[in-house]
XYZ file of C-alpha atoms in Angstrom:
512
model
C 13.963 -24.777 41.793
C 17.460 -24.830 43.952
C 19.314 -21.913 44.294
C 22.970 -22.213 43.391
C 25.746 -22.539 46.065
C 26.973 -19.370 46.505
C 30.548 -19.716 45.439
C 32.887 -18.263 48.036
C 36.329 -19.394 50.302
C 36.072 -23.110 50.890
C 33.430 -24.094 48.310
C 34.045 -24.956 44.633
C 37.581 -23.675 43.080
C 36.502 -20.939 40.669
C 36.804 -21.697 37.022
C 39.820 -22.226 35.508
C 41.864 -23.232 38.917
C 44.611 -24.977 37.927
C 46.341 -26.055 41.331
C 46.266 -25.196 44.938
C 49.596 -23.164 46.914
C 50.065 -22.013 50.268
C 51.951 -18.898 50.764
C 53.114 -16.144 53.034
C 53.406 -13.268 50.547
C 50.821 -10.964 51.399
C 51.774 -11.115 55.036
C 55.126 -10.768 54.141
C 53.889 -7.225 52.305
C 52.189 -6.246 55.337
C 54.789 -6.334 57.738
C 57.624 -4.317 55.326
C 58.767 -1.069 56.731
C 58.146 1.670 54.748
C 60.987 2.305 52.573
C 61.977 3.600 49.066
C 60.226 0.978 47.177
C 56.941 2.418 48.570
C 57.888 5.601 47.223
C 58.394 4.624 44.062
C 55.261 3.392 44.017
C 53.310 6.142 45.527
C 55.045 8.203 42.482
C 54.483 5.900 39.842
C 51.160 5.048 40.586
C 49.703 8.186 42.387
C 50.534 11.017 40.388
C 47.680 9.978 37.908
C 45.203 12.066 40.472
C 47.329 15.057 39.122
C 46.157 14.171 35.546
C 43.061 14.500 36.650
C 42.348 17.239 38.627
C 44.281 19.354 35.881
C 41.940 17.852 33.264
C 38.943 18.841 35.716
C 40.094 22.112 36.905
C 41.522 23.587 33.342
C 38.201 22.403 31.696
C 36.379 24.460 34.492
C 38.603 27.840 34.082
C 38.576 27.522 30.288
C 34.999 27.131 30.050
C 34.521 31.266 29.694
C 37.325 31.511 27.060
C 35.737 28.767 25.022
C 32.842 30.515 24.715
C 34.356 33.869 23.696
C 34.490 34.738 19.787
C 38.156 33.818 18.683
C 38.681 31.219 20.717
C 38.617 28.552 17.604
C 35.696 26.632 18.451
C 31.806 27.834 18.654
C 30.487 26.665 21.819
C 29.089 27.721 24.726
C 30.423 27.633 28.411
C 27.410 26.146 30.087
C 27.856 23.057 26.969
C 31.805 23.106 28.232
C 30.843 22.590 32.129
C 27.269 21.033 31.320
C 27.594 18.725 28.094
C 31.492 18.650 27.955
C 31.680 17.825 31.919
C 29.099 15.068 31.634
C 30.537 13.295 28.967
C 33.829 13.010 30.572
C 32.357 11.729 33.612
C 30.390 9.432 31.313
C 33.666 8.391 29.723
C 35.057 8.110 33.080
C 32.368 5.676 34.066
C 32.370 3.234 31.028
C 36.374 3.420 31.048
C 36.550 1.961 34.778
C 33.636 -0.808 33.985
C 35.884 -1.796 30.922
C 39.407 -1.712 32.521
C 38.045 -2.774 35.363
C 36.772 -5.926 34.036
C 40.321 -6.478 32.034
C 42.277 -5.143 35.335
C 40.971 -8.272 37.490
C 41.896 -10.766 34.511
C 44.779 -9.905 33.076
C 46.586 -7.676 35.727
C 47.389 -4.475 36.980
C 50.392 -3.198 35.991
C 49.832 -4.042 32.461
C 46.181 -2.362 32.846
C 47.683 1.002 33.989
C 50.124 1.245 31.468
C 47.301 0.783 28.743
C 44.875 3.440 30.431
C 47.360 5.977 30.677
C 48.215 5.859 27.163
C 44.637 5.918 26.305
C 44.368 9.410 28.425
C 47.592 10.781 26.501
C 46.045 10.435 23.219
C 42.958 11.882 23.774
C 44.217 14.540 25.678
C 46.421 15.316 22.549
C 43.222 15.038 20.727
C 41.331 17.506 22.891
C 43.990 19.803 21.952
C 43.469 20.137 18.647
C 39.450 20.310 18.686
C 38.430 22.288 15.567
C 34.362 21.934 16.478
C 32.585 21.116 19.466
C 31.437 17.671 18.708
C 35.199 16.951 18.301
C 35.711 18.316 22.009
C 32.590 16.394 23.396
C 34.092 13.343 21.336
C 37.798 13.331 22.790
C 36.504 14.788 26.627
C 34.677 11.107 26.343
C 37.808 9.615 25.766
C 40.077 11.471 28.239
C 37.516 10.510 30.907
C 37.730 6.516 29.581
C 41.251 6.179 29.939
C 40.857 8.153 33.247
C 38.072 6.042 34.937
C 40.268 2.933 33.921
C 43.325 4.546 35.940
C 41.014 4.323 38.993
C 40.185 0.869 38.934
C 43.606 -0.039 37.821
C 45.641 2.169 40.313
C 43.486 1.972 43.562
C 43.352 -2.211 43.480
C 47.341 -1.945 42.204
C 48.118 0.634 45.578
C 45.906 -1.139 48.100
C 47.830 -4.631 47.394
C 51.361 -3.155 47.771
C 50.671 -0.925 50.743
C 51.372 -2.327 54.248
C 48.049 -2.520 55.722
C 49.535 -0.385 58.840
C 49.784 2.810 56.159
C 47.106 1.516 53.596
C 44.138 4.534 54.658
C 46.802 7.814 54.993
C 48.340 6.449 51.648
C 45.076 6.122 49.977
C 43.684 9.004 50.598
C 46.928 11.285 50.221
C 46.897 9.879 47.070
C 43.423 10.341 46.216
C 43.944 13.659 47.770
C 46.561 14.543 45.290
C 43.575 15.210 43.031
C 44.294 18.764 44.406
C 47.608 19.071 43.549
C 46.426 18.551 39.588
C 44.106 21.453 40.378
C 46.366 23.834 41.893
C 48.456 23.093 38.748
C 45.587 23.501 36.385
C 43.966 26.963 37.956
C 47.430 28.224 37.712
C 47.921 27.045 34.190
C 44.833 28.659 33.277
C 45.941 32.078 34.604
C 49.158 31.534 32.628
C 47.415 30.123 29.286
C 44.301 32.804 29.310
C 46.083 35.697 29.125
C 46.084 37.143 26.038
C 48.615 39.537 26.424
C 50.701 36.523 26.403
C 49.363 33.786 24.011
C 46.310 34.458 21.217
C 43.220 33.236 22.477
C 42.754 30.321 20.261
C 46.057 29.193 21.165
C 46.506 29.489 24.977
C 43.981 26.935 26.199
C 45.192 24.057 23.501
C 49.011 24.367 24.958
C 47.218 23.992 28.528
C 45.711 20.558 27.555
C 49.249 20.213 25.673
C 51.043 20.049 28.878
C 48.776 17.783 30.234
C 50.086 15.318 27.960
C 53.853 16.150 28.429
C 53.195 15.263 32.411
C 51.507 12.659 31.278
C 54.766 10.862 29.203
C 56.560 11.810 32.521
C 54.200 9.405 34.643
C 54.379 7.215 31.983
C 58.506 6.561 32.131
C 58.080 6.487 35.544
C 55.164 3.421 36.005
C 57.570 1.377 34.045
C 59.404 0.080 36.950
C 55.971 -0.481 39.389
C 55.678 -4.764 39.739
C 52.991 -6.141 38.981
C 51.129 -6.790 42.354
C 51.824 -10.336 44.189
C 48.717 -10.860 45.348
C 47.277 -11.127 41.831
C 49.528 -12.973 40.604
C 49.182 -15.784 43.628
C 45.994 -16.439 42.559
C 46.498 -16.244 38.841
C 49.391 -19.149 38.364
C 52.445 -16.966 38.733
C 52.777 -17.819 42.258
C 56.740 -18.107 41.634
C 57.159 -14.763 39.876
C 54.873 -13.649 43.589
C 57.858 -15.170 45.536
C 60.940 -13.711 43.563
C 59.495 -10.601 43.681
C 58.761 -9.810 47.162
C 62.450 -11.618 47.762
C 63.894 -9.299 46.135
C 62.168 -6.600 47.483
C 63.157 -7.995 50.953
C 66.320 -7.271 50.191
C 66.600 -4.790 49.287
C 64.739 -3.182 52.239
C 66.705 -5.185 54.522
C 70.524 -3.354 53.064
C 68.492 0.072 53.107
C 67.045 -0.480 56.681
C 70.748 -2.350 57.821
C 68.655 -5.096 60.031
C 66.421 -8.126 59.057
C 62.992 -8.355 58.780
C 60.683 -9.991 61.436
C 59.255 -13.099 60.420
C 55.651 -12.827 58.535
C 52.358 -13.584 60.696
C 50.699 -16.406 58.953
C 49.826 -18.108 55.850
C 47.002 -18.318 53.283
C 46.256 -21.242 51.426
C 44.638 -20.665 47.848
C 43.257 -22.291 44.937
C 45.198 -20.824 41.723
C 43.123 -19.810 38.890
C 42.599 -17.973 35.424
C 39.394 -15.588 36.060
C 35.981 -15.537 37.710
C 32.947 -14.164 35.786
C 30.509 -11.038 36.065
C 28.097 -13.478 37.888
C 30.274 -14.340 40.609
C 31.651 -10.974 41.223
C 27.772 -9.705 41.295
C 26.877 -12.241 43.613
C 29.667 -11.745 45.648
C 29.135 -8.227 46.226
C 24.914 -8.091 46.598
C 24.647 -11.327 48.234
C 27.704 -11.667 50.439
C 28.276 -8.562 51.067
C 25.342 -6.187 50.609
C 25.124 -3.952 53.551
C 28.972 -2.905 52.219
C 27.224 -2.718 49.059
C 25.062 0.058 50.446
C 27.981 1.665 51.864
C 29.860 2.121 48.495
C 26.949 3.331 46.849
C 26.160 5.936 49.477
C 29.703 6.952 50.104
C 30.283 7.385 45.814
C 27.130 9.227 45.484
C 27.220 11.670 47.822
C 31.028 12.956 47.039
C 29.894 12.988 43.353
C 27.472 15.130 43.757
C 29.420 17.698 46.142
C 32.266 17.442 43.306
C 31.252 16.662 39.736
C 28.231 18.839 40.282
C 29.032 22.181 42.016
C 32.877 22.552 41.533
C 32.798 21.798 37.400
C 30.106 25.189 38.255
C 32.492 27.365 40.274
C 34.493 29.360 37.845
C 30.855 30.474 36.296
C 29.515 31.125 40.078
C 32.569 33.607 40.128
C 31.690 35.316 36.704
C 28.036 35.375 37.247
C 27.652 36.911 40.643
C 30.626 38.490 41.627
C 31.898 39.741 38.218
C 35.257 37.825 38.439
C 37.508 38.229 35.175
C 37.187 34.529 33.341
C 41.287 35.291 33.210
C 41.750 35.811 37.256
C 38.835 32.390 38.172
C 42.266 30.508 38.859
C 43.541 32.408 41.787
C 40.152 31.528 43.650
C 40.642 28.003 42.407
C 43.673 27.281 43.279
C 43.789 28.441 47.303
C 39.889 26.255 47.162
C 42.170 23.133 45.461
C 45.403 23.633 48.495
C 42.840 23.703 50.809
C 41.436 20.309 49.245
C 44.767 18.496 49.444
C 45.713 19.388 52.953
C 42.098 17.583 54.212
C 43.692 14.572 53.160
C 46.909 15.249 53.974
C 46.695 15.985 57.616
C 43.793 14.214 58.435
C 44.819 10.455 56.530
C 46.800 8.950 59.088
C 43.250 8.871 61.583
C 41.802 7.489 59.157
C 44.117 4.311 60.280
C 44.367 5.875 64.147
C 41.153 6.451 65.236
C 39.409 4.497 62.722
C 37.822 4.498 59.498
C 33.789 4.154 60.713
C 34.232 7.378 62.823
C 36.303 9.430 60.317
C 34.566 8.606 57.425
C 31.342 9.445 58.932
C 32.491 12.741 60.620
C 34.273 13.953 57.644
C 31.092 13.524 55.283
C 28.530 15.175 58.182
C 30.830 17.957 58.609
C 31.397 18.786 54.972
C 27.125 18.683 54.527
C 26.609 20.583 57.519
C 29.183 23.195 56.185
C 27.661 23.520 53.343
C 24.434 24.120 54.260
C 25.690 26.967 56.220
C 27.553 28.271 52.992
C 24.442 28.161 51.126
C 22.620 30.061 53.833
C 25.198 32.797 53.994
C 25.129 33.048 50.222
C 21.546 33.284 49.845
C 21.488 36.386 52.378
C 24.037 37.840 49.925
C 26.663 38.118 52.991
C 29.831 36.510 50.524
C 32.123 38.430 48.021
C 34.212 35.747 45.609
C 36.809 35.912 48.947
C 34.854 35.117 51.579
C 32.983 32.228 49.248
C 36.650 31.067 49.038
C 37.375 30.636 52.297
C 33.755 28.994 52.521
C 34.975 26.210 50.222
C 37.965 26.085 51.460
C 36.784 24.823 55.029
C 34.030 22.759 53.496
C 36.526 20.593 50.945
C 38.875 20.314 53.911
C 36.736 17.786 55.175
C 35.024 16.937 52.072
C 38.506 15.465 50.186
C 39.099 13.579 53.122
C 35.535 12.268 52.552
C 35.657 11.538 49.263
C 38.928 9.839 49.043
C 37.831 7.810 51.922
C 35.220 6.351 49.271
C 38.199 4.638 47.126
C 39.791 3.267 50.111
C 37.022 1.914 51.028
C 35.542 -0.174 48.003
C 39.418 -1.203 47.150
C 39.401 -2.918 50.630
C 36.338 -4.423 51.901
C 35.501 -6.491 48.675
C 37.848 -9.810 47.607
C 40.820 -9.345 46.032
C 39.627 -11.439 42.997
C 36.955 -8.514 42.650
C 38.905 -5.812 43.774
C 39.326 -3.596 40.668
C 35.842 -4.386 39.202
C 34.379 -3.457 42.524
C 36.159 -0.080 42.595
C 35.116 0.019 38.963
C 30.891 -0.449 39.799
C 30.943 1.490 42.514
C 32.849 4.478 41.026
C 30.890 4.227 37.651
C 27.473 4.141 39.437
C 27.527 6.491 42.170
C 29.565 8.806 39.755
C 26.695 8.417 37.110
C 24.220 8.927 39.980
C 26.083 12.474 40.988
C 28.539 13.325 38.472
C 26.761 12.976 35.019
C 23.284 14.167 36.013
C 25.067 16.807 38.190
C 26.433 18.950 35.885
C 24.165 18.884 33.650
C 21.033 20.068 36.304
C 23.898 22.450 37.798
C 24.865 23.749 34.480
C 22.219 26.106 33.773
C 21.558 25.967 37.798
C 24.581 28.277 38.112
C 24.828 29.916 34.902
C 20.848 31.290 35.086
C 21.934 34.787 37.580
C 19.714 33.382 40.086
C 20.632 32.837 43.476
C 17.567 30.807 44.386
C 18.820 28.134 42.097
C 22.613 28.104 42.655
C 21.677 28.166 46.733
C 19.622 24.492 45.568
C 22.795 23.253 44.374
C 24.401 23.592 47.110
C 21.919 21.886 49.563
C 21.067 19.374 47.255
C 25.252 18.320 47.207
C 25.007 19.126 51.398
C 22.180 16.592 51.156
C 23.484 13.820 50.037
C 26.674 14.401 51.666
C 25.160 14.052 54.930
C 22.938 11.083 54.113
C 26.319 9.013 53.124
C 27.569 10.091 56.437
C 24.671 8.506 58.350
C 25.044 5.418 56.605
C 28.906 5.431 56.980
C 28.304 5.969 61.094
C 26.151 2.312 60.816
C 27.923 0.827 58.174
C 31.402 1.708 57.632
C 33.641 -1.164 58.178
C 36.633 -1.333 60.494
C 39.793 -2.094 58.313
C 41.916 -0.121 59.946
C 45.173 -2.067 60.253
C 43.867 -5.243 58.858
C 45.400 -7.566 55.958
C 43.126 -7.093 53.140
C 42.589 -10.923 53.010
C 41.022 -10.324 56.696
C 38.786 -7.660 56.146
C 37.741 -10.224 53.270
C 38.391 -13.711 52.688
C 39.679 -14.240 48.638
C 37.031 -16.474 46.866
C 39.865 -18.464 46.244
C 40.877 -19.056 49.639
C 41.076 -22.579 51.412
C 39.547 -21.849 54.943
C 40.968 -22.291 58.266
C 44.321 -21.962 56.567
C 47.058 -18.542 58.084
C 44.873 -15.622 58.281
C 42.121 -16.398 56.354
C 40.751 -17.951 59.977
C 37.375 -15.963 60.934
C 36.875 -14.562 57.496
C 35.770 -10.780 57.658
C 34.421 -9.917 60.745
C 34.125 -13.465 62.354
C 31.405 -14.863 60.982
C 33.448 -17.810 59.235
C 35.003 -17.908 55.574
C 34.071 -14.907 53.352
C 33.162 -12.688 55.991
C 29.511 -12.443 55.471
C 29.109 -9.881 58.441
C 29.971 -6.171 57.766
């Protein structure tokens, strides 16, 4: 039997075309200073990272309290960072395959308006938990709306960035993760002490404030566009061109000069949707060696994260007799250190390049790691020291990580974009983050330091083995217009800068 065509740039339209347009609007986006329209992006779209790392990081300071008679529900911690963790991971993962799916069809902006509100009610949920199962139930939920905010935001912030700033934005705001965390260890001192709130009370105002952040973000996306690059390809070409007019303008009355001309066209074949199969044999078949790299690149930071830091407040309790009540002050200098990784190191990441800093940045957070396990197993660390070990090893590991979103939201086709971030977050993250803490779990919590020195070099591991394969793999987007680094499926070829495809081997950009 014949195997299919492989559908791609300059083969059959995909389903549902309904006419063909040539444009300049996405080089017209890549060549706009930045300006205050950015920023409002960056803020409307960014700040969900904040949501979650103060999900993750109260969760993780909480989990002694929970456990402590009076606290209003009967569980245990290692079920709060073990069964509780996994399941919002879990919820994390199905939320991005779902969104994802209805992200690529029907939008983005009106995608991360709908996932937000699905994290604000089950954070409001999570508040009120009465029994456990109702806690496991509404963590699932949290994570769902959450893992559709990642598909959602990262394809959304990737098409309105000028490729010149696309890696230092991406991972800053990936990197804001941190900030969320600061928040949360902080919010955890505040909430767990008893002298101040009853201790059934305390952590339920902590999620409660979650959700008031939450309705700030939310008045805030209102006014972030809808990206013109999806809506080129999806018939709304016109709304595409009044948009980015307007935003012309106003750039050019803030900036007080005009705009240089945009370099090049694209020609495209307008359309509805493309199905599961195409996107799957668009990223396997065309593009599998970047396949590999997602994989490897999601894995390995899931495992370093999900794994070992949801483990970190009970690594303070259990060997160094930390107060659950004073587990946030260690937390929070580990989560500054996290954000300035990404902070100061993002703009190489579009400088020097993305193949040598994403490599580097995973080998030296392994190799640091290793040595923190070694120096804990000798029994040379207090909870300070063990701090400061952290600190130095997420410096490079945030970096790392983020690194991992910017890279699946750029190196697959737009028309794929958000349900490529979506497979490659939900499987590596299922890989690392929903096995993780649940091995880790009772890895940490057992007193031994045999088995909490495993956890780290099993997370060390597998961030060095994603750092090999990023030093072979790792594509060089630096700089590039997205619809260079890969050709749209729905892209006439030879047309503007769609000439060469990906690499130069030709429409679709076969090579990696």
């Amino acid at each position: 039997m014949a195997t299919p065509a492989l559908p791609g740039p300059g083969t059959t339209p995909p389903t549902g075309a309904t006419g063909t347009i040539t444009t300049a609007v996405p080089a017209r986006l890549d060549r706009l200073p930045w300006s205050r329209w950015h920023w409002m992006i960056v803020i409307g779209l960014g700040t969900v990272w904040i949501l979650d790392g103060l999900e993750v990081t109260i969760v993780g300071n909480i989990a002694g309290r929970l456990s402590e008679d009076g606290s209003g529900l009967s569980i245990t911690s290692a079920q709060v960072t073990g069964v509780a963790a996994a399941l919002y991971v879990a919820g994390a993962c199905a939320g991005a395959l779902f969104f994802g799916r209805l992200t690529d069809r029907y939008g983005r902006k009106k995608l991360f308006m709908v996932t937000l509100a699905v994290y604000l009610a089950a954070t409001a949920m999570t508040a009120l938990s009465f029994e456990a199962w109702w806690f496991f139930v509404f963590r699932f939920l949290t994570g769902f709306g959450i893992g559709g905010e990642y598909a959602a935001i990262n394809s959304a912030i990737d098409e309105l960035i000028p490729s010149k700033y696309r890696g230092r934005v991406d991972l800053i705001i990936n990197g804001s993760f941190w900030l969320g965390a600061v928040a949360g260890s902080l919010l955890s001192i505040l909430m767990l002490n008893t002298a101040l709130l009853p201790k059934d009370v305390g952590w339920r105002i902590a999620f409660g404030l979650g959700v008031v952040l939450g309705l700030v973000i939310l008045l805030v996306r209102r006014h972030v566009p809808e990206s013109p690059r999806w809506q080129l390809i999806h018939g709304h070409s016109e709304e595409a061109e009044k948009l980015v007019d307007s935003v012309e303008r106003g750039i050019e009355e803030e900036k007080h000069r005009k705009l240089p001309p945009p370099a090049g066209e694209i020609t495209v074949h307008e359309h509805e949707s493309i199905g599961f199969g195409l996107i799957a044999r668009t990223v396997f078949r065309r593009y599998p060696r970047r396949a590999v790299l997602g994989l490897s690149l999601f894995i390995g930071q899931a495992f370093l994260y999900n794994a070992i830091t949801f483990g970190f407040g009970t690594i303070l309790t259990t060997f160094f007799d930390v107060r659950t009540g004073h587990t946030g002050y260690y937390f929070a200098v580990i989560a500054a250190g996290n954000f300035f990784g990404p902070l100061l190191l993002g703009r190489l990441f579009d400088t020097v390049g993305r193949r040598i800093m994403i490599s580097s940045t995973y080998l030296l957070a392994g190799v640091l790691l290793f040595g923190t396990a070694w120096l804990f197993d000798r029994g040379s660390l207090t909870a300070t020291t063990l701090t400061a070990c952290w600190c130095v090893v997420l410096f490079f590991a945030s970096a790392g990580a983020s690194s991992a979103y910017l890279t699946v939201s750029e190196i697959f086709p737009m028309e794929t974009r958000a349900m490529a971030i979506a497979f490659f977050y939900a499987l590596g993250t299922a890989a690392g983050g929903i096995s993780g803490p649940l091995v880790f779990a009772d890895l940490t919590a057992s007193g031994v330091v045999g088995d909490t020195v495993l956890a780290f070099q099993t997370g060390a591991s597998l961030m060095c083995a994603a750092g090999l394969v990023a030093a072979f793999l790792a594509v060089r987007a630096e700089g590039r217009p997205l619809e260079d680094i890969a050709a749209p499926l729905s892209s006439v070829p030879g047309t503007g800068r769609d000439r060469g495809g990906a690499g130069g081997r030709g429409p679709g950009g076969v090579r990696a």
